[in-house]
């Protein structure tokens, strides 16, 4: 009787152990201590391109210890409640791998580091490599900003920046590829793929990985970024054709501030700048003073049509009023095809349309080249 009871108990313990082991494979264990983080965190996590989940975590003197249910490689963001309200910028963003233990240590005012189980020890090496690879670009960018702040000619400085930055970035990309070559058996080497800039480099890095890593649990992670890069490349190819000089600008009709329909074709006969922007776009807002300056400088020689995107109607109207924007405005709703028709990839995008309705030039980003073009078009008139 005792022997039978002992055997039953042993079997039950073995089954419980197996269940616990299985459960551990579906959990990410996160622990550590972060100074100057605060006493609570909102943890958002989910598969790349999938649904986001959230949970709240309490920190005691910066210390935390929690688990997240996770069946696939996911992103994990640990942020202060104020950061989630866009009132702060205190956050940690890492790749989450089920069955692993992530340890976070450091000071949020200076730096934090990752450690823990084998994957996260490798991940730490990857982060250090990425940090070193980006250092030259960061230092160069800071130097450029100082020169601009000192009053150097913006156009000349930015021209130099575009030429030199590409060279520096290429060196950084090569360092990343070299790391993968040196550590093909690191699962964390797959993370490097998401930091490479073009599809060819990404696919090259993937082929450098050992078959075990290529076909293992990191496959869904790096495949997501390769697929997204392919989609981006296709979109950029479409944009280069759609936004090219000489192409007829697609006509559209959107409602203006008075709620009345305004068609692009109604402005035929004059130069029109289509300004794709949004109140949420930092660079769009930063460019407003210069836009106003040139609107007044060449008043009557061209029109600006602001096309607000990805805002609510209320935020759009509030932004136009707040920044006192004197040109024409229309609102682009979510179900509109305008962004697709113009193959817009980034904000702000400014498209200069000639009096004949054909595109003269497309400028993506807050680039001083835009104002040079306006000077060339209207300065001699």
Tab-separated table of C-alpha atoms in Angstrom:
chain	number	residue	atom	x	y	z
A	1	UNK	CA	0.000	0.000	0.000
A	2	UNK	CA	2.822	2.377	0.948
A	3	UNK	CA	4.746	1.412	-2.201
A	4	UNK	CA	1.718	2.112	-4.394
A	5	UNK	CA	1.153	5.484	-2.668
A	6	UNK	CA	4.839	6.406	-3.153
A	7	UNK	CA	4.723	5.435	-6.856
A	8	UNK	CA	1.561	7.505	-7.406
A	9	UNK	CA	3.106	10.516	-5.647
A	10	UNK	CA	6.338	10.201	-7.668
A	11	UNK	CA	4.375	10.005	-10.930
A	12	UNK	CA	2.367	13.091	-9.971
A	13	UNK	CA	5.534	15.050	-9.160
A	14	UNK	CA	7.110	14.066	-12.474
A	15	UNK	CA	4.005	15.166	-14.368
A	16	UNK	CA	3.915	18.470	-12.473
A	17	UNK	CA	7.600	19.009	-13.254
A	18	UNK	CA	6.959	18.420	-16.972
A	19	UNK	CA	4.061	20.889	-16.942
A	20	UNK	CA	6.229	23.498	-15.182
A	21	UNK	CA	9.021	23.008	-17.694
A	22	UNK	CA	6.582	23.396	-20.567
A	23	UNK	CA	5.114	26.524	-18.974
A	24	UNK	CA	8.597	28.016	-18.503
A	25	UNK	CA	9.212	27.669	-22.245
A	26	UNK	CA	6.238	29.982	-22.831
A	27	UNK	CA	7.427	32.663	-20.417
A	28	UNK	CA	9.971	35.470	-20.549
A	29	UNK	CA	11.437	36.151	-17.110
A	30	UNK	CA	12.417	39.798	-16.628
A	31	UNK	CA	14.243	41.055	-13.567
A	32	UNK	CA	16.777	43.638	-12.542
A	33	UNK	CA	17.324	47.075	-11.052
A	34	UNK	CA	17.142	50.411	-12.876
A	35	UNK	CA	17.956	53.614	-11.024
A	36	UNK	CA	15.897	56.712	-11.834
A	37	UNK	CA	13.122	54.760	-13.506
A	38	UNK	CA	10.366	55.459	-11.008
A	39	UNK	CA	8.083	53.285	-8.925
A	40	UNK	CA	5.926	51.799	-11.684
A	41	UNK	CA	6.143	50.681	-15.306
A	42	UNK	CA	3.773	49.908	-18.149
A	43	UNK	CA	5.069	46.861	-20.019
A	44	UNK	CA	3.863	46.519	-23.612
A	45	UNK	CA	4.751	43.388	-25.569
A	46	UNK	CA	3.683	41.434	-28.627
A	47	UNK	CA	4.863	39.737	-31.781
A	48	UNK	CA	6.302	41.932	-34.514
A	49	UNK	CA	3.405	43.039	-36.662
A	50	UNK	CA	0.959	41.414	-34.236
A	51	UNK	CA	-1.268	42.377	-31.323
A	52	UNK	CA	0.115	44.407	-28.420
A	53	UNK	CA	-0.595	43.418	-24.816
A	54	UNK	CA	0.016	45.467	-21.683
A	55	UNK	CA	0.612	44.853	-18.017
A	56	UNK	CA	1.587	47.064	-15.077
A	57	UNK	CA	4.634	46.410	-12.909
A	58	UNK	CA	5.556	47.894	-9.526
A	59	UNK	CA	9.202	48.746	-8.840
A	60	UNK	CA	10.658	48.883	-5.331
A	61	UNK	CA	13.755	51.066	-5.146
A	62	UNK	CA	14.169	50.432	-8.870
A	63	UNK	CA	13.993	46.645	-8.475
A	64	UNK	CA	11.560	44.460	-10.432
A	65	UNK	CA	10.923	40.789	-11.137
A	66	UNK	CA	8.095	39.582	-13.378
A	67	UNK	CA	7.218	37.166	-16.177
A	68	UNK	CA	5.456	37.662	-19.500
A	69	UNK	CA	3.513	34.925	-21.327
A	70	UNK	CA	5.204	34.574	-24.693
A	71	UNK	CA	5.178	31.846	-27.336
A	72	UNK	CA	7.101	33.655	-30.062
A	73	UNK	CA	9.956	36.133	-30.246
A	74	UNK	CA	8.379	39.519	-29.450
A	75	UNK	CA	9.190	43.122	-28.710
A	76	UNK	CA	9.068	44.271	-25.099
A	77	UNK	CA	8.814	47.890	-24.023
A	78	UNK	CA	9.055	48.870	-20.378
A	79	UNK	CA	8.080	52.531	-19.951
A	80	UNK	CA	6.992	54.949	-17.265
A	81	UNK	CA	3.289	55.902	-17.216
A	82	UNK	CA	4.343	59.467	-18.127
A	83	UNK	CA	6.159	58.149	-21.204
A	84	UNK	CA	2.991	56.366	-22.310
A	85	UNK	CA	1.248	59.767	-22.097
A	86	UNK	CA	4.017	61.409	-24.207
A	87	UNK	CA	5.117	63.415	-21.175
A	88	UNK	CA	8.446	61.643	-20.657
A	89	UNK	CA	11.006	59.579	-22.569
A	90	UNK	CA	11.980	56.946	-20.010
A	91	UNK	CA	11.708	53.557	-21.676
A	92	UNK	CA	13.558	50.297	-22.295
A	93	UNK	CA	12.971	48.515	-25.588
A	94	UNK	CA	14.293	44.978	-26.072
A	95	UNK	CA	13.687	41.784	-28.012
A	96	UNK	CA	11.828	39.243	-25.898
A	97	UNK	CA	12.553	35.518	-26.301
A	98	UNK	CA	10.355	32.917	-24.560
A	99	UNK	CA	12.099	30.540	-22.212
A	100	UNK	CA	14.863	33.042	-21.440
A	101	UNK	CA	15.731	35.281	-18.488
A	102	UNK	CA	16.433	38.946	-19.138
A	103	UNK	CA	18.298	40.999	-16.553
A	104	UNK	CA	18.270	44.802	-16.867
A	105	UNK	CA	20.697	46.886	-14.836
A	106	UNK	CA	21.853	50.473	-14.888
A	107	UNK	CA	20.738	54.070	-14.496
A	108	UNK	CA	18.094	55.541	-16.817
A	109	UNK	CA	19.877	58.902	-16.699
A	110	UNK	CA	23.092	57.438	-18.101
A	111	UNK	CA	22.841	53.921	-19.555
A	112	UNK	CA	21.386	50.487	-18.955
A	113	UNK	CA	22.659	47.070	-20.003
A	114	UNK	CA	21.183	43.646	-20.667
A	115	UNK	CA	22.306	40.308	-19.296
A	116	UNK	CA	20.851	37.078	-17.979
A	117	UNK	CA	20.568	33.734	-19.737
A	118	UNK	CA	22.712	32.712	-22.723
A	119	UNK	CA	20.629	34.553	-25.325
A	120	UNK	CA	20.762	37.818	-23.403
A	121	UNK	CA	24.496	37.533	-22.838
A	122	UNK	CA	24.812	37.371	-26.622
A	123	UNK	CA	22.260	40.176	-26.952
A	124	UNK	CA	24.452	42.336	-24.731
A	125	UNK	CA	27.378	41.807	-27.128
A	126	UNK	CA	25.144	42.780	-30.044
A	127	UNK	CA	24.047	45.965	-28.269
A	128	UNK	CA	27.633	46.975	-27.534
A	129	UNK	CA	28.559	46.390	-31.184
A	130	UNK	CA	25.592	48.464	-32.404
A	131	UNK	CA	26.484	51.227	-29.962
A	132	UNK	CA	30.098	51.336	-31.186
A	133	UNK	CA	28.989	51.164	-34.830
A	134	UNK	CA	26.723	54.197	-34.465
A	135	UNK	CA	29.189	56.300	-32.452
A	136	UNK	CA	30.930	57.903	-35.443
A	137	UNK	CA	27.620	58.974	-36.982
A	138	UNK	CA	26.371	60.404	-33.690
A	139	UNK	CA	29.535	62.423	-33.178
A	140	UNK	CA	29.481	63.674	-36.769
A	141	UNK	CA	25.809	64.666	-36.515
A	142	UNK	CA	26.484	66.566	-33.282
A	143	UNK	CA	29.328	68.403	-35.009
A	144	UNK	CA	27.066	69.331	-37.916
A	145	UNK	CA	24.432	70.674	-35.526
A	146	UNK	CA	27.023	72.814	-33.732
A	147	UNK	CA	28.123	74.308	-37.047
A	148	UNK	CA	24.534	75.120	-37.963
A	149	UNK	CA	23.952	76.665	-34.537
A	150	UNK	CA	27.088	78.785	-35.068
A	151	UNK	CA	25.537	80.245	-38.211
A	152	UNK	CA	27.286	78.393	-41.040
A	153	UNK	CA	25.468	78.305	-44.374
A	154	UNK	CA	22.775	75.668	-43.950
A	155	UNK	CA	22.669	74.547	-47.562
A	156	UNK	CA	26.445	74.018	-47.791
A	157	UNK	CA	26.627	72.221	-44.442
A	158	UNK	CA	23.714	69.914	-45.322
A	159	UNK	CA	25.231	69.148	-48.731
A	160	UNK	CA	28.437	68.064	-46.989
A	161	UNK	CA	26.392	66.064	-44.480
A	162	UNK	CA	24.530	64.107	-47.163
A	163	UNK	CA	27.803	63.171	-48.862
A	164	UNK	CA	29.767	62.263	-45.726
A	165	UNK	CA	26.899	60.623	-43.818
A	166	UNK	CA	26.418	57.971	-46.512
A	167	UNK	CA	30.091	56.974	-46.215
A	168	UNK	CA	29.938	56.788	-42.416
A	169	UNK	CA	26.712	54.788	-42.494
A	170	UNK	CA	28.179	52.288	-44.962
A	171	UNK	CA	31.099	51.674	-42.581
A	172	UNK	CA	28.644	51.080	-39.726
A	173	UNK	CA	26.657	48.625	-41.827
A	174	UNK	CA	29.821	46.701	-42.676
A	175	UNK	CA	30.701	46.422	-38.979
A	176	UNK	CA	27.295	44.851	-38.381
A	177	UNK	CA	27.805	42.307	-41.161
A	178	UNK	CA	31.271	41.520	-39.811
A	179	UNK	CA	29.771	40.770	-36.394
A	180	UNK	CA	27.358	38.241	-37.920
A	181	UNK	CA	30.250	36.630	-39.840
A	182	UNK	CA	32.201	36.294	-36.590
A	183	UNK	CA	29.224	34.981	-34.585
A	184	UNK	CA	27.064	32.928	-36.990
A	185	UNK	CA	25.972	30.589	-34.195
A	186	UNK	CA	24.627	33.381	-31.978
A	187	UNK	CA	20.836	33.486	-31.954
A	188	UNK	CA	21.190	37.160	-31.056
A	189	UNK	CA	23.063	37.761	-34.334
A	190	UNK	CA	19.644	37.548	-35.996
A	191	UNK	CA	18.769	40.798	-34.215
A	192	UNK	CA	21.445	42.583	-36.278
A	193	UNK	CA	19.376	41.974	-39.422
A	194	UNK	CA	16.728	44.461	-38.257
A	195	UNK	CA	19.387	47.212	-38.140
A	196	UNK	CA	20.601	46.726	-41.707
A	197	UNK	CA	19.333	49.231	-44.255
A	198	UNK	CA	18.621	47.330	-47.438
A	199	UNK	CA	17.221	43.967	-48.455
A	200	UNK	CA	20.457	42.660	-49.991
A	201	UNK	CA	22.441	43.241	-46.792
A	202	UNK	CA	19.663	41.712	-44.693
A	203	UNK	CA	19.479	38.601	-46.853
A	204	UNK	CA	23.268	38.338	-46.866
A	205	UNK	CA	23.324	38.455	-43.058
A	206	UNK	CA	20.641	35.762	-42.869
A	207	UNK	CA	22.696	33.406	-45.075
A	208	UNK	CA	25.707	33.916	-42.790
A	209	UNK	CA	23.827	32.405	-39.836
A	210	UNK	CA	24.211	28.718	-39.099
A	211	UNK	CA	21.325	26.510	-40.289
A	212	UNK	CA	20.290	26.014	-36.654
A	213	UNK	CA	19.890	29.759	-36.117
A	214	UNK	CA	18.424	30.397	-39.572
A	215	UNK	CA	15.659	27.851	-39.053
A	216	UNK	CA	15.257	28.209	-35.308
A	217	UNK	CA	13.054	30.381	-33.127
A	218	UNK	CA	14.587	33.629	-34.469
A	219	UNK	CA	13.350	32.939	-38.014
A	220	UNK	CA	9.998	34.684	-37.529
A	221	UNK	CA	11.842	37.715	-36.151
A	222	UNK	CA	14.327	38.322	-38.950
A	223	UNK	CA	11.858	37.228	-41.653
A	224	UNK	CA	9.461	39.960	-40.518
A	225	UNK	CA	12.100	42.661	-41.050
A	226	UNK	CA	13.249	41.267	-44.389
A	227	UNK	CA	9.653	41.123	-45.654
A	228	UNK	CA	9.023	44.667	-44.439
A	229	UNK	CA	12.195	45.890	-46.148
A	230	UNK	CA	11.042	44.298	-49.406
A	231	UNK	CA	7.684	46.051	-49.113
A	232	UNK	CA	9.448	49.332	-48.406
A	233	UNK	CA	11.723	48.880	-51.425
A	234	UNK	CA	8.698	48.226	-53.639
A	235	UNK	CA	6.960	51.300	-52.236
A	236	UNK	CA	10.063	53.443	-52.826
A	237	UNK	CA	10.274	52.209	-56.409
A	238	UNK	CA	6.628	53.154	-56.902
A	239	UNK	CA	7.289	56.551	-55.312
A	240	UNK	CA	10.247	57.239	-57.591
A	241	UNK	CA	7.944	56.770	-60.582
A	242	UNK	CA	4.821	58.401	-59.158
A	243	UNK	CA	6.636	61.456	-57.787
A	244	UNK	CA	9.049	61.982	-60.687
A	245	UNK	CA	9.368	65.337	-62.433
A	246	UNK	CA	7.080	65.584	-65.458
A	247	UNK	CA	4.483	63.141	-64.134
A	248	UNK	CA	0.895	64.408	-64.072
A	249	UNK	CA	-0.077	65.031	-60.444
A	250	UNK	CA	-3.118	62.863	-59.581
A	251	UNK	CA	-6.161	65.034	-59.041
A	252	UNK	CA	-8.078	64.759	-55.775
A	253	UNK	CA	-10.845	66.513	-53.892
A	254	UNK	CA	-10.784	66.904	-50.093
A	255	UNK	CA	-12.688	69.104	-47.673
A	256	UNK	CA	-11.175	72.396	-46.551
A	257	UNK	CA	-11.466	74.141	-43.169
A	258	UNK	CA	-14.970	75.349	-44.063
A	259	UNK	CA	-16.034	71.791	-44.840
A	260	UNK	CA	-16.276	72.555	-48.548
A	261	UNK	CA	-14.690	70.320	-51.234
A	262	UNK	CA	-11.476	71.672	-52.744
A	263	UNK	CA	-10.042	70.019	-55.862
A	264	UNK	CA	-6.355	70.219	-56.798
A	265	UNK	CA	-7.430	70.840	-60.408
A	266	UNK	CA	-9.138	74.071	-59.289
A	267	UNK	CA	-5.647	75.510	-58.660
A	268	UNK	CA	-4.443	74.785	-62.213
A	269	UNK	CA	-2.555	77.710	-63.771
A	270	UNK	CA	-0.334	78.432	-60.757
A	271	UNK	CA	2.505	76.720	-58.924
A	272	UNK	CA	1.218	74.671	-55.980
A	273	UNK	CA	3.195	73.074	-53.166
A	274	UNK	CA	1.418	69.989	-51.818
A	275	UNK	CA	2.529	69.799	-48.192
A	276	UNK	CA	1.778	66.375	-46.679
A	277	UNK	CA	1.984	66.924	-42.927
A	278	UNK	CA	0.403	66.210	-39.526
A	279	UNK	CA	0.279	67.858	-36.113
A	280	UNK	CA	2.063	64.791	-34.677
A	281	UNK	CA	5.029	65.193	-37.060
A	282	UNK	CA	7.897	66.939	-35.235
A	283	UNK	CA	9.792	67.876	-38.390
A	284	UNK	CA	6.615	69.197	-40.011
A	285	UNK	CA	6.114	71.569	-37.090
A	286	UNK	CA	9.778	72.602	-36.993
A	287	UNK	CA	9.605	73.563	-40.653
A	288	UNK	CA	6.627	75.920	-40.268
A	289	UNK	CA	8.607	79.152	-39.578
A	290	UNK	CA	10.682	78.702	-42.751
A	291	UNK	CA	7.566	77.793	-44.744
A	292	UNK	CA	5.897	80.995	-43.562
A	293	UNK	CA	8.975	83.011	-44.448
A	294	UNK	CA	8.996	81.747	-48.043
A	295	UNK	CA	5.227	81.956	-48.417
A	296	UNK	CA	5.504	85.654	-47.652
A	297	UNK	CA	8.716	86.086	-49.655
A	298	UNK	CA	7.075	84.906	-52.879
A	299	UNK	CA	3.475	85.734	-52.008
A	300	UNK	CA	1.219	85.458	-55.017
A	301	UNK	CA	3.740	83.485	-57.083
A	302	UNK	CA	2.771	80.099	-55.665
A	303	UNK	CA	0.204	78.511	-53.360
A	304	UNK	CA	0.652	75.979	-50.587
A	305	UNK	CA	-1.994	73.303	-50.076
A	306	UNK	CA	-1.535	71.662	-46.687
A	307	UNK	CA	-2.809	68.077	-46.699
A	308	UNK	CA	-3.225	66.960	-43.105
A	309	UNK	CA	-2.691	63.213	-42.594
A	310	UNK	CA	-3.235	60.793	-39.709
A	311	UNK	CA	-4.846	63.382	-37.455
A	312	UNK	CA	-8.330	63.668	-36.077
A	313	UNK	CA	-10.400	66.492	-37.554
A	314	UNK	CA	-10.178	68.306	-34.215
A	315	UNK	CA	-6.374	68.042	-33.942
A	316	UNK	CA	-5.978	69.219	-37.533
A	317	UNK	CA	-8.056	72.332	-36.972
A	318	UNK	CA	-6.373	73.051	-33.648
A	319	UNK	CA	-2.886	72.779	-35.220
A	320	UNK	CA	-3.756	75.125	-38.105
A	321	UNK	CA	-5.052	77.675	-35.593
A	322	UNK	CA	-2.199	77.227	-33.099
A	323	UNK	CA	0.535	77.713	-35.703
A	324	UNK	CA	-1.410	80.388	-37.602
A	325	UNK	CA	-0.894	78.770	-41.005
A	326	UNK	CA	-1.943	81.273	-43.716
A	327	UNK	CA	-2.192	78.941	-46.727
A	328	UNK	CA	-4.891	76.567	-47.998
A	329	UNK	CA	-5.694	73.431	-46.008
A	330	UNK	CA	-7.566	70.182	-46.581
A	331	UNK	CA	-8.125	67.158	-44.378
A	332	UNK	CA	-7.169	63.691	-45.597
A	333	UNK	CA	-9.375	61.033	-43.918
A	334	UNK	CA	-8.278	57.441	-43.307
A	335	UNK	CA	-10.306	56.016	-46.184
A	336	UNK	CA	-8.753	58.426	-48.694
A	337	UNK	CA	-6.548	57.164	-51.560
A	338	UNK	CA	-4.450	60.322	-51.778
A	339	UNK	CA	-1.439	58.962	-49.858
A	340	UNK	CA	-1.467	55.835	-52.009
A	341	UNK	CA	-1.932	57.767	-55.260
A	342	UNK	CA	1.107	59.903	-54.429
A	343	UNK	CA	3.071	56.974	-52.885
A	344	UNK	CA	3.874	59.018	-49.769
A	345	UNK	CA	6.529	57.290	-47.645
A	346	UNK	CA	7.436	59.896	-45.051
A	347	UNK	CA	6.452	63.196	-43.479
A	348	UNK	CA	6.760	65.930	-44.321
A	349	UNK	CA	6.695	65.391	-48.088
A	350	UNK	CA	6.507	68.481	-50.280
A	351	UNK	CA	5.565	68.091	-53.943
A	352	UNK	CA	5.871	71.124	-56.193
A	353	UNK	CA	3.259	71.026	-58.968
A	354	UNK	CA	3.614	73.325	-61.971
A	355	UNK	CA	0.888	75.469	-63.594
A	356	UNK	CA	0.329	72.646	-66.114
A	357	UNK	CA	-0.509	70.196	-63.316
A	358	UNK	CA	2.720	68.244	-63.678
A	359	UNK	CA	5.163	67.487	-60.863
A	360	UNK	CA	8.241	69.709	-60.808
A	361	UNK	CA	10.056	68.274	-57.783
A	362	UNK	CA	9.429	66.067	-54.746
A	363	UNK	CA	11.260	66.688	-51.464
A	364	UNK	CA	10.937	64.244	-48.551
A	365	UNK	CA	11.770	65.533	-45.085
A	366	UNK	CA	12.507	69.050	-43.885
A	367	UNK	CA	15.297	69.603	-46.411
A	368	UNK	CA	16.742	73.081	-47.155
A	369	UNK	CA	16.918	72.033	-50.813
A	370	UNK	CA	13.181	72.803	-50.990
A	371	UNK	CA	13.806	76.489	-50.361
A	372	UNK	CA	16.670	76.562	-52.854
A	373	UNK	CA	14.265	75.273	-55.492
A	374	UNK	CA	11.730	77.979	-54.615
A	375	UNK	CA	14.481	80.590	-54.999
A	376	UNK	CA	15.392	79.143	-58.400
A	377	UNK	CA	11.753	79.154	-59.526
A	378	UNK	CA	10.687	82.561	-58.274
A	379	UNK	CA	13.805	84.526	-57.289
A	380	UNK	CA	14.500	85.820	-60.779
A	381	UNK	CA	10.944	86.868	-61.539
